[in-house]
Coordinates of C-alpha atoms in Angstrom, one line a residue:
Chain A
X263 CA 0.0 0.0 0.0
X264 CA 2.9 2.1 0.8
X265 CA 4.5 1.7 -2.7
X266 CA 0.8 2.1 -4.3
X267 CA 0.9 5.7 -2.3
X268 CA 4.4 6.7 -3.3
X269 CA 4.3 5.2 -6.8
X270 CA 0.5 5.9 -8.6
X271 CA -1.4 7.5 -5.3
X272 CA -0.4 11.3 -7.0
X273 CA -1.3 10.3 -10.8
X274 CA -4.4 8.8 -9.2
X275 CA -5.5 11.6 -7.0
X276 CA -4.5 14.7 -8.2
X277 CA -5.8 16.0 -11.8
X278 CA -3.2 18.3 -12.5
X279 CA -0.3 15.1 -11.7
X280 CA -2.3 13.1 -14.4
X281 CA -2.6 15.9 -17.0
X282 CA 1.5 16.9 -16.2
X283 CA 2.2 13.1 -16.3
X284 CA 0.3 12.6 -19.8
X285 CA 2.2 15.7 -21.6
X286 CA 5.6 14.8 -19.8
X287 CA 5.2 11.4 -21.5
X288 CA 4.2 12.6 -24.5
X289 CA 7.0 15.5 -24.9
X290 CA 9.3 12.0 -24.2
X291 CA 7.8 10.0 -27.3
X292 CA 7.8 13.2 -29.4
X293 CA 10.7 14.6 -28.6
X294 CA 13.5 11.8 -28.3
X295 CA 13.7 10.7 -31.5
X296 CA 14.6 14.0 -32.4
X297 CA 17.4 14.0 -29.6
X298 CA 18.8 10.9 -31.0
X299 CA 18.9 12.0 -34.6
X300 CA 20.4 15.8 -33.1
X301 CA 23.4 14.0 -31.2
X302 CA 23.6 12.1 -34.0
X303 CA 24.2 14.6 -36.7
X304 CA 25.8 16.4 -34.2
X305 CA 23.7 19.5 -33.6
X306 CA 23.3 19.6 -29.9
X307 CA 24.3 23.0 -29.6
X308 CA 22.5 24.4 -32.3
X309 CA 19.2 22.3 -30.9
X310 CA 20.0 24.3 -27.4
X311 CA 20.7 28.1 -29.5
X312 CA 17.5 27.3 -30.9
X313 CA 15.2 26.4 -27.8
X314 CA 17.0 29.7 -26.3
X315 CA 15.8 31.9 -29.4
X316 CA 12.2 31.2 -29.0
X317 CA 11.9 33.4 -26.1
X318 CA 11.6 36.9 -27.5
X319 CA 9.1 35.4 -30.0
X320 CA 7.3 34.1 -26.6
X321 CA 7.9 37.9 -24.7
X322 CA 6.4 39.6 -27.4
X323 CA 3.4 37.6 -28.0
X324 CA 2.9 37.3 -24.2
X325 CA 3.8 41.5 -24.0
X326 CA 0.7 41.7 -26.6
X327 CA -1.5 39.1 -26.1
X328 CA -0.9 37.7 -22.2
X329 CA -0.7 34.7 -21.6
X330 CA -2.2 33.1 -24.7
X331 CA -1.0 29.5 -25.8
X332 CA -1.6 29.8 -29.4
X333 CA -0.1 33.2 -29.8
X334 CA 3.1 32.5 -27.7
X335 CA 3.2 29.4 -29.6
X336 CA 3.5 31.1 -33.2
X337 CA 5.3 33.8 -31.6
X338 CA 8.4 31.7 -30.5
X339 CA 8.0 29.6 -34.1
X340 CA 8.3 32.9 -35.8
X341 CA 11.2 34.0 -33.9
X342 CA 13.4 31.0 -34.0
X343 CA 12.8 30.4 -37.6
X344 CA 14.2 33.9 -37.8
X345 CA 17.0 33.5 -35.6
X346 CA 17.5 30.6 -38.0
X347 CA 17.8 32.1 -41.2
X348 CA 20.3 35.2 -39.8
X349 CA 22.4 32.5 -38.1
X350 CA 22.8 30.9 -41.9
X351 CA 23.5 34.0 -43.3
X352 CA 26.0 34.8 -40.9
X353 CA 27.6 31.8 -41.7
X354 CA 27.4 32.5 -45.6
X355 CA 28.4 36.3 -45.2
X356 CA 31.4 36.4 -42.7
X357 CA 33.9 34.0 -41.4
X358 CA 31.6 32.7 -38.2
X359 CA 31.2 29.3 -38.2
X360 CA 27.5 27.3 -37.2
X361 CA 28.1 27.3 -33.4
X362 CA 29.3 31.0 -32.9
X363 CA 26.9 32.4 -35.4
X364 CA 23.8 30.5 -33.4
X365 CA 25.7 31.8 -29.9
X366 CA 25.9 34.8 -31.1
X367 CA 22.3 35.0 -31.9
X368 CA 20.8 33.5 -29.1
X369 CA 22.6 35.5 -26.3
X370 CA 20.9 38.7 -27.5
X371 CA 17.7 36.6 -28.5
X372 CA 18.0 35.4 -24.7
X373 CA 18.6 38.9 -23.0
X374 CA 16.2 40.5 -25.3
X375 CA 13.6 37.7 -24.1
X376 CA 14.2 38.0 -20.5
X377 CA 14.5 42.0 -20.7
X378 CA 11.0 42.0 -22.4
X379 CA 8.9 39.6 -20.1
X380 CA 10.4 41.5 -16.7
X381 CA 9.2 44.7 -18.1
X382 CA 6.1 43.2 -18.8
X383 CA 5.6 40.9 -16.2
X384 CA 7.9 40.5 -13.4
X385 CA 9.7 37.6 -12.0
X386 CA 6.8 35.0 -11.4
X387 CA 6.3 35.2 -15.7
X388 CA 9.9 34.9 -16.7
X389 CA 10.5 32.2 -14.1
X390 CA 7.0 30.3 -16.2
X391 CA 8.8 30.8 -19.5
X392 CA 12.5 30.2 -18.4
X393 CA 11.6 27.1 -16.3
X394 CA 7.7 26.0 -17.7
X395 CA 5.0 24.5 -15.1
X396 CA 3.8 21.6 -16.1
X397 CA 1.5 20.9 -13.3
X398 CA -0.3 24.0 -14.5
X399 CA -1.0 22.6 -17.9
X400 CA -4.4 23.2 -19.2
X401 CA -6.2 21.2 -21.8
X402 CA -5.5 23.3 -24.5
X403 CA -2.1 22.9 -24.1
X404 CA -2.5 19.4 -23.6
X405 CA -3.7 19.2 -27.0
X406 CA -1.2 20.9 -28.9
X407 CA 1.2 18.8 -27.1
X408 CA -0.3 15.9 -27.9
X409 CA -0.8 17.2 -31.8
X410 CA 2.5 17.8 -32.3
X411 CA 3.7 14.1 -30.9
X412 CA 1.0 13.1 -33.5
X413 CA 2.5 15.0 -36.5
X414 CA 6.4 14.2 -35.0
X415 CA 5.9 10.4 -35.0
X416 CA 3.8 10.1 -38.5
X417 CA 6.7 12.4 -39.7
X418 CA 9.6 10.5 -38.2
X419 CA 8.4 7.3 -39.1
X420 CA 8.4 7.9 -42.9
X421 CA 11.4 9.8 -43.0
X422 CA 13.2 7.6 -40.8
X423 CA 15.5 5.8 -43.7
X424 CA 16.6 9.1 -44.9
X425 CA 17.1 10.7 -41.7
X426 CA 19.3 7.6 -40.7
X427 CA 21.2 8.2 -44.3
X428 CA 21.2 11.8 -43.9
X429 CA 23.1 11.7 -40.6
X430 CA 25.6 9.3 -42.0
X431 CA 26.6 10.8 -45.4
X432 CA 24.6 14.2 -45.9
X433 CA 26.0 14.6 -49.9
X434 CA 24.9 11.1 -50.2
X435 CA 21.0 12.3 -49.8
X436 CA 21.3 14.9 -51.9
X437 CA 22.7 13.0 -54.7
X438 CA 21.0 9.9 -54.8
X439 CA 17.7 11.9 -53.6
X440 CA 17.8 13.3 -57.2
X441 CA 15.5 10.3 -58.4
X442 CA 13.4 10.8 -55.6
X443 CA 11.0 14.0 -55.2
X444 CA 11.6 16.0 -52.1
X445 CA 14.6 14.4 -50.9
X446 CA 16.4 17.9 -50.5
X447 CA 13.6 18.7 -48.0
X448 CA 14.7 16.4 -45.3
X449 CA 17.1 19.0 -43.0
X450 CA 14.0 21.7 -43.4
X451 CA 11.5 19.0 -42.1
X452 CA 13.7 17.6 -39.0
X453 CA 14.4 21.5 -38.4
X454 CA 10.3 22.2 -38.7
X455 CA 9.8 19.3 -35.9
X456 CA 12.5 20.1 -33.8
X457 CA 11.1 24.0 -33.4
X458 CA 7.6 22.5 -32.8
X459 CA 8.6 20.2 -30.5
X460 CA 10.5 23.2 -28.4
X461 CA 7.3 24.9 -28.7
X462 CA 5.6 22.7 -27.3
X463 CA 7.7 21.6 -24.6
X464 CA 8.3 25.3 -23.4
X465 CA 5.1 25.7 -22.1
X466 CA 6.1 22.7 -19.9
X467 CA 9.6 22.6 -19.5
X468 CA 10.5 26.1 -20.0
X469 CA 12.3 27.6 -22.9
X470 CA 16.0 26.8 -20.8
X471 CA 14.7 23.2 -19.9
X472 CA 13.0 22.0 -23.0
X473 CA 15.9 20.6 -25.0
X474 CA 16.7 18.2 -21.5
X475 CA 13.9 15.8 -22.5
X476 CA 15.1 15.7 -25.7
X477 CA 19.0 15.1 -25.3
X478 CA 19.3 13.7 -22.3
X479 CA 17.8 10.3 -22.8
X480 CA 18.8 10.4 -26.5
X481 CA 22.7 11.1 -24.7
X482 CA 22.2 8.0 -22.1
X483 CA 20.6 5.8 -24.6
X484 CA 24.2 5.8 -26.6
X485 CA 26.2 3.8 -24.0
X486 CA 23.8 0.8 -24.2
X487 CA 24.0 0.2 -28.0
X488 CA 25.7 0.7 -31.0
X489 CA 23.1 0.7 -33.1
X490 CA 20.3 3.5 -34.1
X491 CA 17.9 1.3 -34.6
X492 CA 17.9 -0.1 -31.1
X493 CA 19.2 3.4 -29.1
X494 CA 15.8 4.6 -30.5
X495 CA 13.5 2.6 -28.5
X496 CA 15.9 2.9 -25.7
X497 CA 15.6 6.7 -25.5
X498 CA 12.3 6.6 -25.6
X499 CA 12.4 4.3 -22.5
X500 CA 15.1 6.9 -20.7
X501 CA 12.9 9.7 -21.5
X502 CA 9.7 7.8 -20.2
X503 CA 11.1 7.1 -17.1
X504 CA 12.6 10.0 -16.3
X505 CA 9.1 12.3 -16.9
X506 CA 7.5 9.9 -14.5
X507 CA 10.5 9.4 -12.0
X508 CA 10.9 13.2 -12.1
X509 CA 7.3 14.0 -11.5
X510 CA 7.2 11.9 -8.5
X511 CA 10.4 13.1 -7.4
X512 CA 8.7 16.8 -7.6
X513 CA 5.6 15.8 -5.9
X514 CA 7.0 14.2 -2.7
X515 CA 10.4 16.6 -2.4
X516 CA 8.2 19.7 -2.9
X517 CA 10.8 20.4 -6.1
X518 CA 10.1 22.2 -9.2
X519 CA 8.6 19.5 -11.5
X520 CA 10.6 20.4 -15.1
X521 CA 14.1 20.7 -13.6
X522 CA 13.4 17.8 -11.8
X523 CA 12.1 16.0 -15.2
X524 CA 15.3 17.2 -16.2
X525 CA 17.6 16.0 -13.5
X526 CA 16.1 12.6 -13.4
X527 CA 17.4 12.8 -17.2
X528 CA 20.7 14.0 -16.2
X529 CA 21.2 11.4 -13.8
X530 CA 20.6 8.6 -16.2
X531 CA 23.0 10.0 -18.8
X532 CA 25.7 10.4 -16.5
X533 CA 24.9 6.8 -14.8
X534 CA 24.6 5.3 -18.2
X535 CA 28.1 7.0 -19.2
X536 CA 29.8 5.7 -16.1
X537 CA 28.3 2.0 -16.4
X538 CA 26.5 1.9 -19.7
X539 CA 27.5 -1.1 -22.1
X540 CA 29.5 0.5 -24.6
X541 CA 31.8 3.4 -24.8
X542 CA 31.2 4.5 -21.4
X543 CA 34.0 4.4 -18.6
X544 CA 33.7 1.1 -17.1
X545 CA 33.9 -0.5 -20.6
X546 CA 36.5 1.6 -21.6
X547 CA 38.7 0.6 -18.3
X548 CA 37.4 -3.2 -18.5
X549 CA 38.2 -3.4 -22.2
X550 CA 41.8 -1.6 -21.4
X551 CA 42.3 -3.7 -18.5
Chain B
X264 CA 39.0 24.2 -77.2
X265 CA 36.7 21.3 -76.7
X266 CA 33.6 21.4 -78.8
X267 CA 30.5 22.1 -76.7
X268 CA 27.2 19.7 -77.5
X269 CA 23.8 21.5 -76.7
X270 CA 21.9 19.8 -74.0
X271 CA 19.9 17.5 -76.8
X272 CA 22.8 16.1 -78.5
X273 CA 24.7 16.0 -75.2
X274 CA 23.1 13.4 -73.6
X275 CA 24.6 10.7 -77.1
X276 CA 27.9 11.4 -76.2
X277 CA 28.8 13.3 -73.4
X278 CA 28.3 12.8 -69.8
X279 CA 29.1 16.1 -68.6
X280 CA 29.9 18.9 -70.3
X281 CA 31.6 22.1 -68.3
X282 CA 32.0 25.5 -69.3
X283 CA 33.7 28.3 -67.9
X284 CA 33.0 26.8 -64.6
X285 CA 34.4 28.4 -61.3
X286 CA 34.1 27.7 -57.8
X287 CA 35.3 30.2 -54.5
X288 CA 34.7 29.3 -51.2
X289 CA 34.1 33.0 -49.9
X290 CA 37.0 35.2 -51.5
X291 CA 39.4 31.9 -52.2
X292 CA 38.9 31.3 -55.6
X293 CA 39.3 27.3 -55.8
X294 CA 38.6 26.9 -59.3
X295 CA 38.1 29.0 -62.8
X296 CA 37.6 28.5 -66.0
X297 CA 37.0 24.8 -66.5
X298 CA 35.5 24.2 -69.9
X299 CA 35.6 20.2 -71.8
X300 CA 33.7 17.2 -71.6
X301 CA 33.8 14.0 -70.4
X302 CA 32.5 11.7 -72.6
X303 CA 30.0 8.5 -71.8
X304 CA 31.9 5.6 -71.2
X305 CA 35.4 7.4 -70.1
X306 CA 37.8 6.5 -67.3
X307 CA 39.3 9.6 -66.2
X308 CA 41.7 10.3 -63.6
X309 CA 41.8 14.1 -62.3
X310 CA 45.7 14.7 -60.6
X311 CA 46.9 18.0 -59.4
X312 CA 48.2 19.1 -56.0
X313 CA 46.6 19.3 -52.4
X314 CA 44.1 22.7 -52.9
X315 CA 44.2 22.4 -56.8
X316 CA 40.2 22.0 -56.7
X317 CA 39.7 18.1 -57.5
X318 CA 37.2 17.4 -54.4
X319 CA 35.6 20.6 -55.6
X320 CA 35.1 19.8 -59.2
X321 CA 33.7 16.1 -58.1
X322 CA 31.4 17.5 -55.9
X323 CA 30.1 19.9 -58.9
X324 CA 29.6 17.3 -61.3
X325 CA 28.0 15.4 -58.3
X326 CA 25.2 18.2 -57.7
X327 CA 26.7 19.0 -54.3
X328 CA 28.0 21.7 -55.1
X329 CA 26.4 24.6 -57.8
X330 CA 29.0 26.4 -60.0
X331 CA 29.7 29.9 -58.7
X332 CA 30.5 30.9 -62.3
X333 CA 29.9 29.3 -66.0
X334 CA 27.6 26.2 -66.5
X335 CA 27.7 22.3 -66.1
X336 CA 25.6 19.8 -68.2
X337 CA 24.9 16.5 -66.8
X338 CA 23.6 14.2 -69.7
X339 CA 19.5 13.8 -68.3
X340 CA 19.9 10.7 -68.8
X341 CA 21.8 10.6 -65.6
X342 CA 19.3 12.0 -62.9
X343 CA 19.3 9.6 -60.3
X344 CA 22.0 7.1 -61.9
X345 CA 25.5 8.8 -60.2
X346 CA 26.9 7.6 -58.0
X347 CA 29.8 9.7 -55.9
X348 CA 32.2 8.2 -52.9
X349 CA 33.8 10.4 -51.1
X350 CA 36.9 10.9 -48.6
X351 CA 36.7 8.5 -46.2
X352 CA 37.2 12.0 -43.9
X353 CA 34.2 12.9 -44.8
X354 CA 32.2 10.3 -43.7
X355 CA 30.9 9.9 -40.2
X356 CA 33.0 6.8 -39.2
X357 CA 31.4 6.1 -35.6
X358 CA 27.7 6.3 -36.9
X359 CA 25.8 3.8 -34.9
X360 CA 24.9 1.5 -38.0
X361 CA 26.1 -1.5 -39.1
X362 CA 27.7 -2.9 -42.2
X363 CA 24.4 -3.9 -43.4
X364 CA 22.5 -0.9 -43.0
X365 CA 25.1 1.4 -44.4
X366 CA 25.8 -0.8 -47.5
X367 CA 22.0 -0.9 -47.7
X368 CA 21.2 3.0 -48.5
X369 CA 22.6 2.5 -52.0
X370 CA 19.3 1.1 -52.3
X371 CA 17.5 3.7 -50.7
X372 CA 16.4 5.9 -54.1
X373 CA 14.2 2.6 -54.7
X374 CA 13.1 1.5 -51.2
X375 CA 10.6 2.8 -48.6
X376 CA 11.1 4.3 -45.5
X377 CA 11.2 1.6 -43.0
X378 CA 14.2 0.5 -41.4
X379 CA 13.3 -3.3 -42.7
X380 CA 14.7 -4.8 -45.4
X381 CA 13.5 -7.3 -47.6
X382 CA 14.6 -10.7 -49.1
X383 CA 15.4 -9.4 -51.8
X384 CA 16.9 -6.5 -50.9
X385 CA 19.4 -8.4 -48.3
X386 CA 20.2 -10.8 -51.2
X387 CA 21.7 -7.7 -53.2
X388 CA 23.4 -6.6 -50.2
X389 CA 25.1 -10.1 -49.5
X390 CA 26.4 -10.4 -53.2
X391 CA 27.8 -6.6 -53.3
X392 CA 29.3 -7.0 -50.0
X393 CA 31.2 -10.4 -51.0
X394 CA 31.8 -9.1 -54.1
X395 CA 34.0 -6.6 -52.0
X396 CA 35.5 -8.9 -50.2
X397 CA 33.6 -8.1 -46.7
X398 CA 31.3 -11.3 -46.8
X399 CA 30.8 -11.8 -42.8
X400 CA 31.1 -8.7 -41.9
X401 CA 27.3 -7.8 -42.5
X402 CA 26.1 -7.0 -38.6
X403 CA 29.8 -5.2 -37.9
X404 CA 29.4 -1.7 -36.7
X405 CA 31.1 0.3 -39.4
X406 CA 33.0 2.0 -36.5
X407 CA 34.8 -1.1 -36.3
X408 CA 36.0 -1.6 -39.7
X409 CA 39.8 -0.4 -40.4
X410 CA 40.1 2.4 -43.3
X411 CA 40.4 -0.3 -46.1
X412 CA 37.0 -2.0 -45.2
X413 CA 35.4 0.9 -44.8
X414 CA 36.3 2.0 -48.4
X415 CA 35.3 -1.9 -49.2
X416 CA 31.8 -0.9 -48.1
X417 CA 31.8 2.0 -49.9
X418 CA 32.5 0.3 -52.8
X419 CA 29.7 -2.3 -51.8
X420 CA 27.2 0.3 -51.7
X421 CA 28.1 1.9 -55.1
X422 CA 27.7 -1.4 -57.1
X423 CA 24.4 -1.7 -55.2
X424 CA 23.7 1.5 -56.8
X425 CA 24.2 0.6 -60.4
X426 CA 25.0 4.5 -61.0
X427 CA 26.1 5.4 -64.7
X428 CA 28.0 8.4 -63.8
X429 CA 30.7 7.2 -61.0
X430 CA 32.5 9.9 -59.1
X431 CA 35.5 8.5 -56.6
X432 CA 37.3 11.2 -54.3
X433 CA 40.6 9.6 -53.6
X434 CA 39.4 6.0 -53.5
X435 CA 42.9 4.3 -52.7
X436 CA 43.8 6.7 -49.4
X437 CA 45.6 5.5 -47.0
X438 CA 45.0 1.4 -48.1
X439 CA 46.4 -1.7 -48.2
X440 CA 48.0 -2.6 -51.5
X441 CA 45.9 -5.9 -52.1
X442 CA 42.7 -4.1 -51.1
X443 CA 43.2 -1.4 -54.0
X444 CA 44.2 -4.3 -56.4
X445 CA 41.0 -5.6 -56.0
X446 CA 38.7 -2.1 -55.9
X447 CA 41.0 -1.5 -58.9
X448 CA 39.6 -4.4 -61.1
X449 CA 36.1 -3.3 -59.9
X450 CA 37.1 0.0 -61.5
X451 CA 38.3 -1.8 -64.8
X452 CA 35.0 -3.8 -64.9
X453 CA 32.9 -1.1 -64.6
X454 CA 34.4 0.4 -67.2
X455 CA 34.1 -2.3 -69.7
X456 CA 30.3 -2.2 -68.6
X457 CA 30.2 1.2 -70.3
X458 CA 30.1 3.1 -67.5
X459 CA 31.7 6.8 -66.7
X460 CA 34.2 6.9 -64.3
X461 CA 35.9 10.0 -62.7
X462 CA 38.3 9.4 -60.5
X463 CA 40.4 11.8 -58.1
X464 CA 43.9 10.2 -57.8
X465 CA 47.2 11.2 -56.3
X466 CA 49.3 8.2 -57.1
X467 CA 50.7 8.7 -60.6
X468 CA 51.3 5.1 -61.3
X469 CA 48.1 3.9 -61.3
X470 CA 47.1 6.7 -63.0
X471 CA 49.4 5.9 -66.1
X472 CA 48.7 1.7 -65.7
X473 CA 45.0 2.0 -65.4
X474 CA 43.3 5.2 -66.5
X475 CA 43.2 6.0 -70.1
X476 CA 42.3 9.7 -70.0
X477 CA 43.6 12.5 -67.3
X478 CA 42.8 15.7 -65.8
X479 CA 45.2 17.6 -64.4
X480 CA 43.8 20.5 -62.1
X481 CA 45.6 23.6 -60.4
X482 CA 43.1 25.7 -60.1
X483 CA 42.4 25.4 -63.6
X484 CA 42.8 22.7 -66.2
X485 CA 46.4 22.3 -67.0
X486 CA 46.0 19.8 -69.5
X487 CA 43.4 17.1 -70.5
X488 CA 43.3 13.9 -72.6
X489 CA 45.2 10.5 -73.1
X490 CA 47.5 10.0 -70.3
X491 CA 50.4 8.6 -72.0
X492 CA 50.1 11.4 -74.5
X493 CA 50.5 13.5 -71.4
X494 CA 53.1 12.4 -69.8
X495 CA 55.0 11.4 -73.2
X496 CA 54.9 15.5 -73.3
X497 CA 56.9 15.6 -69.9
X498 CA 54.2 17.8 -68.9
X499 CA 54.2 15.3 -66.2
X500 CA 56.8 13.2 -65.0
X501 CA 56.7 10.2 -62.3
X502 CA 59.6 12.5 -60.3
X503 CA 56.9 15.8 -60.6
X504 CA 56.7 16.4 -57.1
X505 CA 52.7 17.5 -57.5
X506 CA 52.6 19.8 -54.0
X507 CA 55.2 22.2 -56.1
X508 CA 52.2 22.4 -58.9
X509 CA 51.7 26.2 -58.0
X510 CA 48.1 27.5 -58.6
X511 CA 48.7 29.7 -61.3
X512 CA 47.1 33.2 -61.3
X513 CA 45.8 34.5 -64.7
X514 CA 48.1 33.8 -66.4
X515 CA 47.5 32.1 -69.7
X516 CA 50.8 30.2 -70.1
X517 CA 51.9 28.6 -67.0
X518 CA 54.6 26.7 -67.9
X519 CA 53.1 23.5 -68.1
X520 CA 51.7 25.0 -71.4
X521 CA 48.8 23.0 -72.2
X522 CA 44.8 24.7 -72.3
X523 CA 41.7 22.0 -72.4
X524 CA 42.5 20.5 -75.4
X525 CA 39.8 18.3 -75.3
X526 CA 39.6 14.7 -77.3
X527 CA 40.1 14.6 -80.6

């Protein structure tokens, strides 16, 4: 009974732990295999400029509208596809490469945001769109969440092959893809899901937390196989478990539920790359030993 | 000069057709002026020093690339039917996939989207990969393979392509010498089948043993057409150190004296 009261008692009982625990799950299905394929093709740091450059996009909507879902939503789209597009013309125009063009960007895109929503709103707002509140989801919310998982899986699912390809040998897609309509669209379509899925974890997570979910399990899946098609489902599973372990660690410790989403996730990353099954430091000193 | 086909009468003869073609990264100009043909059925080597543009003219004639100046033709014939392997550098080496899968997405064009492959499709994949030499190796991580296997799969996955047009980018780098024996005869019977072949190629000695026709890049061509017609010239010697080819800058006689002379 005990375990039944520390383990399902807050999912059962409390409406707000069920809706947060259905959208942390979700954001974890949606989301992950979009971590994988970012560590994969090596764009962690461009994933994180990007869920920092939706905040502006989010103070402005919120400095016109309030609090509105949809318009905070289209605002932060808006902005990071922006931020986006200068950060590849940086990169075309001057000598910055990828990383400092998107740092550069999303430094001012972060101080602008914050400097907005304070005048606007004071702490309690920024600390909602720096840092999310998922047990203050409303069912709106829920459903865009659970709209974008919808659209992210179908997606993923038929572009899996080439996203595997794509991440392996990019000029390989682009030639071959020449026999194939809309093979040169793959990068603009993982880019599309990745901002909606930022979106839509913001509202949660918080614009400086959403990319955990994401990375994290996708990070921790790594050291337990070698192969994409298995650390997929294995993600997933990291990402699962650390929304629900996280949640009930914020219920009963009285912590802040999306950093502690996101700390569940950073704990299995860095247990999984101190005893994971491959490449992680126990096999590394085993194998050298 | 070479004489230029129009795009119709292109696609009887020649494979690709440049013109005038440049290429700068930024303000380095890499390439200028590259004008000739290559015709259907060719075996090409392109030789010139480290920086000279070779990996950069591949990757035009590969789509990678667009020309920054003048124009390519690729015969139409060959949407969808080249084939390019690149520098092993180039590649990501640790991707979590094995042998299989990666020899598997010269398929892809004509597969779905699944991660599945059929029995058909694994049949293919067994044939090219022994073909290679890396039968039993199918459910190897590629990170494991040593640089000679791992141009073995490449190899694997171009016959699995069937392309017409086949681009190499310094195939033999850094291999074993029985290992580019037999990628070599590969080479040789895709060639017989008909097929164009460009390769980039450092080594001078297979470029004189095996490869009929050469293009020798600095920037811009310094001479095209039969190899032992070149190198009968002296315009380049087996002692030519090629890192002392000097990029030349505009000027029309560099001392090595030849312009695109085309074939005959």
């Amino acid at each position: 009974m005990e375990l039944y009261s520390a383990l399902c008692a807050p999912f059962a009982e409390y409406a707000f732990m069920k809706r947060a625990l259905v959208v942390a799950l979700t954001l974890a299905v949606s989301g992950t295999p979009l971590g994988v394929f970012m560590t994969l093709r090596r764009m962690t740091l461009v994933g994180d400029a990007l869920s920092h450059a939706i905040l502006p996009g989010v103070a402005i909507a919120f400095f016109v509208a309030g609090l509105s879902l949809w318009a905070m939503t289209l605002g932060g789209v808006l902005v990071a596809l922006a931020v986006a597009g200068l950060a590849a013309l940086l990169t075309r125009y001057t000598t910055l490469k990828d990383d400092a063009a998107f740092a550069l960007l999303t430094l001012i895109a972060l101080a602008a945001g914050v400097t907005l929503i304070s005048l606007k709103g004071g702490s309690v707002s920024l600390m909602h769109v720096l840092f999310g509140n998922i047990l203050a989801i409303d069912m709106p919310t829920l459903w865009l969440v659970v709209s974008v998982c919808a659209v992210t899986l179908f997606t993923v699912a038929g572009l899996y092959r080439r996203l595997v390809i794509d991440g392996f040998d990019r000029d390989f897609l682009r030639i071959a893809g020449t026999a194939r309509r809309g093979a040169g669209i793959t990068s603009f379509v993982f880019f599309a899901l990745l901002m909606l899925n930022l979106v839509a974890a913001f509202q949660a997570l918080g614009t400086l937390m959403a990319l955990g979910l994401m990375v994290l399990p996708a990070l921790a899946a790594r050291f337990w196989s070698k192969n994409v098609d298995f650390i997929m489902p294995v993600a997933v599973c990291f990402a699962a478990l650390s929304a629900y372990a996280g949640l009930l660690l914020s219920f009963h410790a009285a912590l802040p539920s999306g950093p502690a989403i996101v700390l569940v996730a950073g704990g299995a990353a860095v247990f999984s790359a101190l005893f994971g099954r491959t490449g992680s430091v126990r096999s590394t000193l085993f194998q050298q030993g | 000069m070479t004489d230029f086909c129009s795009h119709e009468t292109c696609s009887q003869h020649h494979h690709v057709t440049f013109k005038d073609v440049g290429y700068r990264y930024g303000a380095h100009r890499v390439l200028h002026d590259i004008s000739g043909v290559f015709h259907a059925g060719s075996l090409t080597a392109i030789a010139g020093p480290n920086g000279a543009g070779k990996s950069t003219l591949l990757k035009i004639i590969a789509g990678v690339f667009s020309p920054k100046e003048g124009t390519i033709i690729i015969a139409p014939e060959l949407a969808g039917k080249i084939g390019y392997l690149p520098q092993g550098s180039a590649m990501e080496r640790d991707y979590p996939i094995s042998v299989r899968q990666a020899v598997s997405t010269g398929l892809w064009p004509s597969m779905g989207s699944t991660p599945s492959l059929n029995g058909a499709a694994n049949e293919k994949i067994t044939a090219a990969l022994a073909e290679v030499g890396l039968q039993g190796f199918e459910e190897t991580q590629i990170g494991e393979l040593s640089g000679g296997q791992f141009q073995r799969l490449l190899f694997a996955r171009l016959i699995l392509q069937d392309p017409q047009l086949i681009l190499l980018d310094e195939p033999f780098a850094a291999i074993d010498a029985p290992t580019i024996a037999q990628l070599i005869q590969l080479i040789m019977r895709w060639h017989s089948e008909g097929r164009t072949i460009i390769c980039v190629l450092h080594d001078l000695l297979l470029i004189r043993k095996y490869f009929p026709e050469s293009f020798l890049l600095a920037g811009k061509c310094m001479g095209r057409g039969h190899t032992h017609a070149l190198f009968e010239q002296k315009l380049l010697s087996f002692d030519l150190d090629m890192a002392e080819l000097v990029v030349p800058e505009e000027k029309e006689d560099s001392g090595f004296g030849i312009q695109d002379s085309g074939r005959k």
